[in-house]
Structure formats: structure tokens, C-alpha cells
Coordinates of C-alpha atoms and ligand atoms in Angstrom, one line a residue:
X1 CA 133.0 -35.2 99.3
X2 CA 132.3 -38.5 99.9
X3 CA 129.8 -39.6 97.8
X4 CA 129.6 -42.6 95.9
X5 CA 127.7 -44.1 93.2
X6 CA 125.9 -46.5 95.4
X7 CA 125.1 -43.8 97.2
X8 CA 123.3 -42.0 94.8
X9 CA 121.1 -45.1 93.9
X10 CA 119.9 -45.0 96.9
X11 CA 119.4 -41.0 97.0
X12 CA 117.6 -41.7 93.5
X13 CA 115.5 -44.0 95.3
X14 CA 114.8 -41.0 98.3
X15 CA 113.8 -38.7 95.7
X16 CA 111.4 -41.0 93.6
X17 CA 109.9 -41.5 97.6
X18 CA 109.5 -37.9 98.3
X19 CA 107.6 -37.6 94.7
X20 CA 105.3 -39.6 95.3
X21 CA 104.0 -37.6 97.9
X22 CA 103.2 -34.5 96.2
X23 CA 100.3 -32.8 96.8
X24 CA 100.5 -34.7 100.1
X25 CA 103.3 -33.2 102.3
X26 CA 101.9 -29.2 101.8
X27 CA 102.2 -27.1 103.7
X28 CA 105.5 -29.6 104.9
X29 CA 108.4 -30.0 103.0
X30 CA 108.3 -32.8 100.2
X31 CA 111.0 -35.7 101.7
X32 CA 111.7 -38.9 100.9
X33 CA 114.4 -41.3 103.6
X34 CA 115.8 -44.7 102.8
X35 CA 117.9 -47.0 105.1
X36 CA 120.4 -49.2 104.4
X37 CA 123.0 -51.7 105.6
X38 CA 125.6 -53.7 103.8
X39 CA 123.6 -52.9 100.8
X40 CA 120.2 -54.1 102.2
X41 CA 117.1 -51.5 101.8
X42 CA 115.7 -51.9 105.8
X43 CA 113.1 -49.4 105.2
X44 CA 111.6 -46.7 103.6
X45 CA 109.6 -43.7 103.9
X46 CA 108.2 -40.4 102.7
X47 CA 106.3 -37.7 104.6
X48 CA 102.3 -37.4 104.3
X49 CA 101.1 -34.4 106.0
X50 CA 98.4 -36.0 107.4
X51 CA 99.9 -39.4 108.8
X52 CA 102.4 -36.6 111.1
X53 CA 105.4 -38.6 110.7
X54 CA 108.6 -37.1 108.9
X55 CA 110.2 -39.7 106.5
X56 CA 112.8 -40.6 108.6
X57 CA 110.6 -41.7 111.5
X58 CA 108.1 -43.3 108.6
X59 CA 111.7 -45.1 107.7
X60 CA 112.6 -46.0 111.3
X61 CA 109.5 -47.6 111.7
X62 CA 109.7 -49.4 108.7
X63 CA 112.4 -51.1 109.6
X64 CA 111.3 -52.2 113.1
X65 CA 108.1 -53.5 111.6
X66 CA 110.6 -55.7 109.6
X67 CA 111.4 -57.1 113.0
X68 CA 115.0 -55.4 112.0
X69 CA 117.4 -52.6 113.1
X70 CA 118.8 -49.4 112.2
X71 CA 122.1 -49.6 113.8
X72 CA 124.7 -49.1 111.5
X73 CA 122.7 -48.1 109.1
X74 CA 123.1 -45.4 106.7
X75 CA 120.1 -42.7 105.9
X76 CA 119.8 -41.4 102.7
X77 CA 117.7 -37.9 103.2
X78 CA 116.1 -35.8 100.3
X79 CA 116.2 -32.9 102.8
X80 CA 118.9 -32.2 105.7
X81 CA 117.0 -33.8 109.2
X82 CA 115.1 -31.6 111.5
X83 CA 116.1 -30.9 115.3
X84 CA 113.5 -29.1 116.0
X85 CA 110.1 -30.1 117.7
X86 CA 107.1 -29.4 115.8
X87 CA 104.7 -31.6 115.6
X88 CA 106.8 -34.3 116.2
X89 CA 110.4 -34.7 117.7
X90 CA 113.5 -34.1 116.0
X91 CA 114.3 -36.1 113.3
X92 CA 117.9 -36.0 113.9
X93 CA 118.0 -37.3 117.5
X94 CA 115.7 -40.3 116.3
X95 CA 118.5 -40.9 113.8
X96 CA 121.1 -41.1 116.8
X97 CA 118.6 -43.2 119.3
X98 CA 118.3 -45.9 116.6
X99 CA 122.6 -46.0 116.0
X100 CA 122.5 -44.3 112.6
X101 CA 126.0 -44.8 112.1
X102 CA 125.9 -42.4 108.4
X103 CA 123.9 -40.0 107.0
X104 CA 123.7 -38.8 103.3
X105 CA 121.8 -35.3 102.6
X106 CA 120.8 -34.4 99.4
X107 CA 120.4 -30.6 100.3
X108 CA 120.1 -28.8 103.5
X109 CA 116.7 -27.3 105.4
X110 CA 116.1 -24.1 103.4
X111 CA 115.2 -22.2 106.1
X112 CA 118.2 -19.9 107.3
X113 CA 116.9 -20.0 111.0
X114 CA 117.0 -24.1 111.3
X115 CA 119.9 -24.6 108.6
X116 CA 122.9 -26.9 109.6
X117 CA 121.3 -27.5 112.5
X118 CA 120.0 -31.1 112.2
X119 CA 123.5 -31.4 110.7
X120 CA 125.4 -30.4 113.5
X121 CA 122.8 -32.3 115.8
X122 CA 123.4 -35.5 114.1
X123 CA 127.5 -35.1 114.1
X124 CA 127.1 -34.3 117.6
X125 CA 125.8 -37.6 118.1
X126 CA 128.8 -39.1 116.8
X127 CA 126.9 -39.8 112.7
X128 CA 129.0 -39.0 109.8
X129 CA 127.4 -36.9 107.7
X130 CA 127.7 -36.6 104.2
X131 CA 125.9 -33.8 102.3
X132 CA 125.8 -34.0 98.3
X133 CA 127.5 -30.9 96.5
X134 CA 125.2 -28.3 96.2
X135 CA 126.1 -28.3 92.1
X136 CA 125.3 -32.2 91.5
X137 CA 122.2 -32.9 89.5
X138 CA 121.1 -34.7 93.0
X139 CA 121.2 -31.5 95.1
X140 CA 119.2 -30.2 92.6
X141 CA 116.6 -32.5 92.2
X142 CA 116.3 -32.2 95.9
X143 CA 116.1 -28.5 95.5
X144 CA 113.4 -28.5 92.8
X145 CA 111.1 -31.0 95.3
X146 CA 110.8 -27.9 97.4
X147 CA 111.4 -24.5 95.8
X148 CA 107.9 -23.4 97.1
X149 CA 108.7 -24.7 100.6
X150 CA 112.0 -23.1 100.2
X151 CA 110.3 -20.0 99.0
X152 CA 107.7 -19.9 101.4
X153 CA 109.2 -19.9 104.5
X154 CA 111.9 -17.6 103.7
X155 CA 109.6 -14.9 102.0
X156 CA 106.3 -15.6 103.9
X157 CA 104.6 -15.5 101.0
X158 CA 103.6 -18.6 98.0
X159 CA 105.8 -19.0 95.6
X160 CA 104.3 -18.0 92.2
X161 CA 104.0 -19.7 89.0
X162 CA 103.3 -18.1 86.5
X163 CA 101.4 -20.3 83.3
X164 CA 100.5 -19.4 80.3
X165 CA 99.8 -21.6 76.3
X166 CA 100.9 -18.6 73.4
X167 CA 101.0 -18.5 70.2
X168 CA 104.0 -18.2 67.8
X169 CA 103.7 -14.7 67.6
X170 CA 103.5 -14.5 71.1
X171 CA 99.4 -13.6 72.2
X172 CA 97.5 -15.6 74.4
X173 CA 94.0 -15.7 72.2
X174 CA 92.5 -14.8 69.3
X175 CA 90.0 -11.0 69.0
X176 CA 87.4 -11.7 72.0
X177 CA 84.7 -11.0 69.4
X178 CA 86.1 -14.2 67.5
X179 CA 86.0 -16.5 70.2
X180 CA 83.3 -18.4 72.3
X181 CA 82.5 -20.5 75.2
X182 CA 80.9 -23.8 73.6
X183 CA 83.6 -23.8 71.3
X184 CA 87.0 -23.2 72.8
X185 CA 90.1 -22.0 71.0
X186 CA 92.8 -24.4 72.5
X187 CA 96.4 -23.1 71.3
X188 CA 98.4 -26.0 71.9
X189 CA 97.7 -29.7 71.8
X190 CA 96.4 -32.7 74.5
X191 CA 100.0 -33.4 75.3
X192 CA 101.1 -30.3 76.4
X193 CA 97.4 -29.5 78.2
X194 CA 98.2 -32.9 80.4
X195 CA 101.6 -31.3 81.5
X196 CA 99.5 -28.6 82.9
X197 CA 97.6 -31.2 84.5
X198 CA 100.6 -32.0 86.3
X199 CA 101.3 -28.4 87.1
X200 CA 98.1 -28.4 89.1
X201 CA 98.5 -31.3 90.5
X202 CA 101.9 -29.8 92.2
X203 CA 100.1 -26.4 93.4
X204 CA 98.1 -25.6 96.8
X205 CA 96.4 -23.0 94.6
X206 CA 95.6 -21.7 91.1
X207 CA 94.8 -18.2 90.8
X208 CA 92.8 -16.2 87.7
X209 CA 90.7 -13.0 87.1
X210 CA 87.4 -12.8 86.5
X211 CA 87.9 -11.9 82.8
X212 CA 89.2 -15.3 82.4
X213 CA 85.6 -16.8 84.5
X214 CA 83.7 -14.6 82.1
X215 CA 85.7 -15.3 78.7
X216 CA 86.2 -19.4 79.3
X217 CA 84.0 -20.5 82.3
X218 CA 86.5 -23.2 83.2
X219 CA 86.7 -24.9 85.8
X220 CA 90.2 -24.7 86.8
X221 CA 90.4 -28.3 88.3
X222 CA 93.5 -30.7 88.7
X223 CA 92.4 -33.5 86.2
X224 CA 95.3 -35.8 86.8
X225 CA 93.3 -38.2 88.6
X226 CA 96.5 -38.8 90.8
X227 CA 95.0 -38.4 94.5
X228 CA 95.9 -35.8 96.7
X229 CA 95.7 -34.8 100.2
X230 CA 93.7 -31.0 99.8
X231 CA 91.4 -30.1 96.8
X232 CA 93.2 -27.4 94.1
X233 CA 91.9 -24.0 95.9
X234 CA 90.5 -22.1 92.9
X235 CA 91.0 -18.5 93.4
X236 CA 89.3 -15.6 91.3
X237 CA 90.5 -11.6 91.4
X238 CA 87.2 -10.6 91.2
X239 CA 86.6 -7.1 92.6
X240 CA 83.1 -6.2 92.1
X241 CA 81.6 -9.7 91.9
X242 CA 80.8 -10.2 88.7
X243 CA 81.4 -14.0 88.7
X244 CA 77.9 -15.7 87.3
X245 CA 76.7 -18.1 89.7
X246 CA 76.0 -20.0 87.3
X247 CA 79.8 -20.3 86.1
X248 CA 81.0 -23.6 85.6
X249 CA 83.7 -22.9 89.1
X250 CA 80.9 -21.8 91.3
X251 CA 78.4 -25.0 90.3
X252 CA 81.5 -27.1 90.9
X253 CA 82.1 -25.1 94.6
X254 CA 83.1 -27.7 97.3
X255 CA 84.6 -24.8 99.9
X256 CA 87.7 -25.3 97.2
X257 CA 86.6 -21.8 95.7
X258 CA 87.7 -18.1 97.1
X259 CA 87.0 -14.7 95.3
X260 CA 89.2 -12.4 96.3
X261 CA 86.6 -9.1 96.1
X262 CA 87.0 -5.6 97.2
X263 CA 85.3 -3.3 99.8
X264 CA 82.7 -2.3 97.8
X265 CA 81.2 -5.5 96.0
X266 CA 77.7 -5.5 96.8
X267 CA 76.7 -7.2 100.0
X268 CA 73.1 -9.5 98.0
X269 CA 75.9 -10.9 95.6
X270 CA 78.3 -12.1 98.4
X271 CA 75.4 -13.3 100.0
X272 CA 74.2 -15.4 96.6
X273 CA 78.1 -16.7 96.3
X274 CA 78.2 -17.6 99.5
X275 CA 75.4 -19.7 99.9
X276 CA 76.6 -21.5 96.6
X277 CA 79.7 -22.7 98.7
X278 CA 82.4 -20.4 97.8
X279 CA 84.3 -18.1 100.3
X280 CA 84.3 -14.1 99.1
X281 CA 87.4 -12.2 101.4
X282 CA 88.0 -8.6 100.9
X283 CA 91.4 -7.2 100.5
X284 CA 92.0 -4.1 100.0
X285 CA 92.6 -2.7 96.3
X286 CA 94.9 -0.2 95.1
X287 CA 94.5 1.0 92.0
X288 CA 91.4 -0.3 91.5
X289 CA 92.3 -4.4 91.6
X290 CA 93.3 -6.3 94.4
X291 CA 96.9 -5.4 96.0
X292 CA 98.2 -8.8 95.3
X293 CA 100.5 -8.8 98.0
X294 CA 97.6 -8.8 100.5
X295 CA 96.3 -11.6 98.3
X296 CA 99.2 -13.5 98.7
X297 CA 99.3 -13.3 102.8
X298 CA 96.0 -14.4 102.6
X299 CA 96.7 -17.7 100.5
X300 CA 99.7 -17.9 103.2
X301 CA 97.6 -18.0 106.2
X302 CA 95.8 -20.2 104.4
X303 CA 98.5 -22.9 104.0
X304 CA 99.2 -22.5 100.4
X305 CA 102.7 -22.6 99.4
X306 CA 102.5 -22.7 96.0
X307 CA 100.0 -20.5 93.6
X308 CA 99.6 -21.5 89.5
X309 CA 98.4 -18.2 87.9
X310 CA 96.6 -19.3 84.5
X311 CA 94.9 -15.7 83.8
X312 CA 94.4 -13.4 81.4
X313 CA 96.5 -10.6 80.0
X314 CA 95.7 -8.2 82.6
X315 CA 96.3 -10.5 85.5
X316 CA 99.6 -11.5 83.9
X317 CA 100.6 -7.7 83.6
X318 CA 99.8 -7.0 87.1
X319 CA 101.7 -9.4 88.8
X320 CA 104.5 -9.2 86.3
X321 CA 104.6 -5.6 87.1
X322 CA 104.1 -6.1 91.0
X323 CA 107.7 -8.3 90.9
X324 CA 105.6 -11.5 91.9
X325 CA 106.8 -13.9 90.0
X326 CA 109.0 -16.4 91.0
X327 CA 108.8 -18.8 88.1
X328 CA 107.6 -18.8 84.3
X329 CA 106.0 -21.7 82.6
X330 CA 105.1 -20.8 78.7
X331 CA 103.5 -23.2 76.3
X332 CA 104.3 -22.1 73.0
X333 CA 101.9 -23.2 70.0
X334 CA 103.1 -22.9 66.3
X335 CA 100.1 -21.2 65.6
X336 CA 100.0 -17.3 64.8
X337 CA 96.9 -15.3 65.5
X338 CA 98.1 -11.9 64.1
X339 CA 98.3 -8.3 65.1
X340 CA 94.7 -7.7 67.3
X341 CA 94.8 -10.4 69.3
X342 CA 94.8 -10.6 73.6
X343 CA 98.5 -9.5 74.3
X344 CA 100.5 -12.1 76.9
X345 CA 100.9 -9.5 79.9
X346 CA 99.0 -6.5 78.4
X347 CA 101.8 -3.7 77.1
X348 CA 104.9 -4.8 79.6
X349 CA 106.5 -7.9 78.0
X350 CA 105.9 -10.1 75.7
X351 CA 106.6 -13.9 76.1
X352 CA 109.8 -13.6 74.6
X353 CA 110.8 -10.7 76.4
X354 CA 110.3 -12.5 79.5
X355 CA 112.0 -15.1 78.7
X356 CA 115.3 -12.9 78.9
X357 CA 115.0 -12.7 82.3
X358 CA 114.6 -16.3 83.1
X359 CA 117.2 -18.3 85.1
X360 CA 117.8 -22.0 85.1
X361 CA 115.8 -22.7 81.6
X362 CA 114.6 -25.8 80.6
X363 CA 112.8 -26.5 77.0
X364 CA 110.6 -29.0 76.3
X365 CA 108.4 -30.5 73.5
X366 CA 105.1 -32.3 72.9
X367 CA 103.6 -33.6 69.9
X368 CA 100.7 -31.0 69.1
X369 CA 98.6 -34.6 68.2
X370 CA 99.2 -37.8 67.6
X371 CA 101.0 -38.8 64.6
X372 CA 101.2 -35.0 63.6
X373 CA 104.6 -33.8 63.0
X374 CA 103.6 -30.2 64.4
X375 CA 105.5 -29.7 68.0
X376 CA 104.3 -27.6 70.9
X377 CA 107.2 -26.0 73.1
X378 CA 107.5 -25.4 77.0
X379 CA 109.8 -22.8 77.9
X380 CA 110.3 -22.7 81.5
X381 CA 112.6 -20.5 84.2
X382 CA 113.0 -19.0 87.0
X383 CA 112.9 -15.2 87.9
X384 CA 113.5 -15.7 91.3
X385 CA 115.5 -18.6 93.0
X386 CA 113.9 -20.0 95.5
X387 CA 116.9 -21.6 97.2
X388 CA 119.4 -18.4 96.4
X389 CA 119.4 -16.9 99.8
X390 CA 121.2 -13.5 100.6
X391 CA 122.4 -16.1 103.7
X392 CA 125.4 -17.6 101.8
X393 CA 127.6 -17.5 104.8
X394 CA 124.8 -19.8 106.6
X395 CA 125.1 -22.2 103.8
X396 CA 128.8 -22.6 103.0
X397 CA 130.7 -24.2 105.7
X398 CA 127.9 -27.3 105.7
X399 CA 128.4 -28.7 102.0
X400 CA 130.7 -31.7 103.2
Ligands
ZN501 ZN1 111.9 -34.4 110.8

């Protein structure tokens, strides 16, 4: 382990690269590269999906538009360097051909097939290589940039968030006969909502049911402001169509909008969606709703790595049930609504249940308004780790 703590300035500085290019680098891995030599930043880069170029080679060109060079340097890398040729050449060799004399990885390529191979590819070219301990607060920063990546391409499906604001008592709205549209029934405050925000603004897709559509008409937008490289696809389970064309989503259509309907939604209301702008695909059902599974490949062929569900109970339930989870975001209000109201995940779990079964837990808090001295609480874990492969043998013999 040869790490040191001007070395992980500098992999600080990778990391705050590589986040500021997300919701750019989908359906590529997040990354952030920073050279340096005798404690001189030459350049710098991130990966944008869309400008081709991996970090490193956005970093290397950096550099010689500096009129300098990268020999000697050293390259501080979110993500281990690829040696593969995709839609560019191998990172690693371009490391090498520019006299990289050091290279520092934050964590290796997550995918067990291409693992340790930029590694090796770099120490064959005569680069040390230096790769952070996969327990530092570092490796997992560098980890957390990429769970859906790392997910995605090991599993071949999105990795799947699951969100939801409850109240104290643990339901997710009041009786639906006390509720209405013009007047919405927020549980918890503007704080927490604008962390949500950000939630969004992280995910390829955000999936609902139509009870949701039908209950709330929202529109299911990222309202961050921040720019990004792919509108939020907005994604309804919506069986037999009953989505209003005049719903707040299906107004606000910009081919950003896909029902997921079954076989037997009638063909004159596909037709009327369709022609609003939004994409209707059938999938087959099983059980009557939409095997989610066959959902999921869909949003995969589709590019999305990463799908928020914000849904109602019975869309909670079902992909609880279906083991299609992967993480668990829950908003907790300090309101109670009392026995009656819309259950969390119908009769399987109830937020606090759930929580049980989370992994890797963090809690946070938000002022419910301002100046109030009333708190609302993110609880949020993992029930599958992205990054925990059954490959361990792969993965062992690389951490330097
Ligand atoms: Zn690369």
C-alpha cells in the first residue's frame, strides 16, 4: 500500500471530476483522471458520453494543449484504465505512449471479464501501479460513482432504486378518499423533496404505476436544473392504458415517456398515446401486471442503467416481492396518518421491516421548513451490493 496523503488530494480532486459528469457519462462509467508532476496539476479530465473521450485521454490532451507533457507523470484514476477497444483505444496503452511513469486507482473496472486487465496492461508497460485499499473511504467513493454501472454490466439488468417519503407510522398517504389532485398531501418538507431532486438527476429512468398517474398526475421530472446529457425517461406500468391523455406526463411527452402496457390494451388508446409523443411497448404480464423482469431488459436495451421507482404501494410490493431491488431510499416524515392509510409495499414489509435488510446504511436529516425545529429523516441501504461479486478470486490478488 503505497498511498499517500498527497495522493489522495489529488484522487479527491478525480472524484469531484467524475461528479460532475453525472447524468453525462450513462450508459459509460462515471470517471474522473488527474495528472501530475512534482506536485503540478498538468491536466485534467472527466468522461462525457457524448464528447467519446475516456478521462484519461480528455487528461492527456489537457496537458498537451498546455503545450506540456505527461512523462513522468503520475495518473490519478477514479476507475482502474481500460485496455480494451471500444469506441476508443485503450486507455491504458495511452497511459504508456505518453511515459506515465505512476498510476493511482481508486477501484478497479467492475466488470469480472475486463478486471485487472488495464492493470496488468499498464505494469506491462513498465507504470507502477498503485490501487487504493478496497476498505478506504476513497475506494468507496469510487465505488458509489458507479454501483449502477457496476450493477449493470454484471447483472444485465438496471440497477434499482427503490424511493419512497412515509410517515412515522410507516404509510405512504393518507385514505384515497381524503386526498386530491389540486391539493397535494406532501409528507415531508422542501429539503428533503430537493434531495429527491438529486436522486433523479442521477437516474437514466424513473419508473411508477399508473395508480400513482391517476392518484397525483405528476410529472415525474428531474427539477434540479443541473444539465444533463439524456432527458429523465419517465416510465408508467400501465397494463390496460388507462393513463388520461390529458395527464400532466403525457402533455409534458418529448419521446422521454414509455408505458409499459400489456397484450391486450386496446389498440385506439395506443394509437391516441402515441400520437401525443409517448412510446407504449408490450411485455408480457404474468399475473396480471407486467413481469418486471421483461421490463427491466427492456429499459437495458434501452441504455438505462439506473431506474428510481417512486410508485405506489402496489408497485412497491411487486418489485419488493420479485427480489428487484438493489437499493432503498426512505424519507421518513414525523407525521402519523393512522391505521387506514395506503400501506408502504402493500401487506409484505413495512418501511421498517425493510430496513432490516439493508446493508451499508446511511441516515440523514433535513429541516422539515425553515426555522421549524421539526426534522425529516433519510434512511438509506443497500439490499444488493453492486460491487460484491461472487468473483472474489478475480478481485484479490489486484489491491496493491
Ligand atoms: Zn478508457
Amino acid at each position: 500500500m503505497r498511498i499517500l496523503s498527497s495522493d489522495e488530494r489529488y484522487l479527491q480532486r478525480a472524484l469531484e471530476l467524475a461528479r460532475n459528469a453525472t447524468a453525462f457519462a450513462s450508459p459509460n462509467p462515471t470517471v474522473g483522471c488527474v495528472l501530475v508532476r512534482d506536485g503540478a496539476v498538468l491536466g485534467e479530465g472527466a468522461h462525457f458520453y457524448d464528447e467519446s473521450d475516456h478521462a484519461e485521454i480528455a487528461a492527456l490532451k489537457q496537458t498537451a494543449s498546455e503545450g506540456l507533457s505527461a512523462a513522468n507523470a503520475t495518473a490519478y484514476v477514479t476507475l482502474e484504465p481500460c485496455a480494451h477497444y471500444g469506441r476508443t483505444g485503450p486507455c491504458a496503452a495511452a497511459l504508456v505512449a505518453a511515459g506515465v511513469e505512476r498510476c493511482v486507482v481508486a477501484t478497479v473496472d467492475p466488470n469480472p471479464l475486463v478486471s485487472g486487465k488495464g492493470i496488468g496492461s499498464l505494469r506491462d508497460g513498465g507504470v507502477t501501479v498503485d490501487v487504493v485499499d478496497a476498505a478506504s473511504p476513497l475506494a468507496l467513493a469510487a465505488r458509489r460513482l458507479n454501483d449502477a454501472f457496476a450493477f449493470s454490466i454484471q447483472h444485465g439488468r438496471p440497477f434499482v432504486t427503490l424511493k419512497a417519503a412515509v410517515s412515522l407510522d410507516g404509510y405512504l398517504a393518507p385514505p384515497p378518499l381524503s386526498r386530491s389532485v389540486t391539493h397535494p398531501h406532501w409528507l415531508t418538507g422542501e429539503a428533503a423533496r430537493a434531495d429527491v431532486q438529486k436522486l433523479r438527476h442521477a437516474s437514466d429512468a424513473i419508473l411508477t404505476g399508473v395508480g400513482t398517474i391517476l392518484a397525483d398526475d405528476p410529472c415525474l421530472t428531474d427539477r434540479t436544473e443541473l444539465p444533463r446529457r439524456k432527458p429523465l425517461l419517465r416510465v408508467i406500468l400501465d397494463s390496460r392504458l388507462r393513463t388520461p391523455p390529458a395527464s400532466a406526463l403525457v402533455k409534458g411527452a418529448e419521446r422521454d415517456v414509455l408505458i409499459i402496457a400489456s397484450r391486450f390494451a386496446p389498440e385506439a388508446v395506443t394509437e391516441a398515446l402515441e400520437s401525443a409523443g409517448v412510446e407504449v411497448l408490450r411485455v408480457a404480464n404474468s399475473g396480471g401486471r407486467a413481469d418486471l423482469p421483461s421490463v427491466l431488459k427492456a429499459l437495458q436495451d434501452r441504455g438505462v442503467r439506473n431506474v428510481l421507482v417512486e410508485a405506489g404501494s402496489t408497485v412497491n410490493e411487486s418489485f419488493l416481492a420479485s427480489g428487484l431491488v438493489d437499493k432503498v431510499a426512505l424519507y421518513y416524515s414525523d407525521v402519523e396518518l393512522g391505521h387506514g392509510s395506503v400501506p408502504f409495499a402493500g401487506a409484505i414489509a413495512s418501511p421498517y421491516a425493510l430496513q432490516q435488510s439493508l446493508t451499508h446504511v446511511t441516515r440523514e436529516t433535513f429541516p422539515h421548513a425553515e426555522g421549524s425545529t421539526r426534522e425529516d429523516v433519510k434512511v438509506s441501504g443497500y439490499l444488493h451490493d453492486p460491487w460484491d461479486w461472487p468473483h472474489t478470486e478475480l478481485r484479490a490478488p489486484l489491491i496493491a
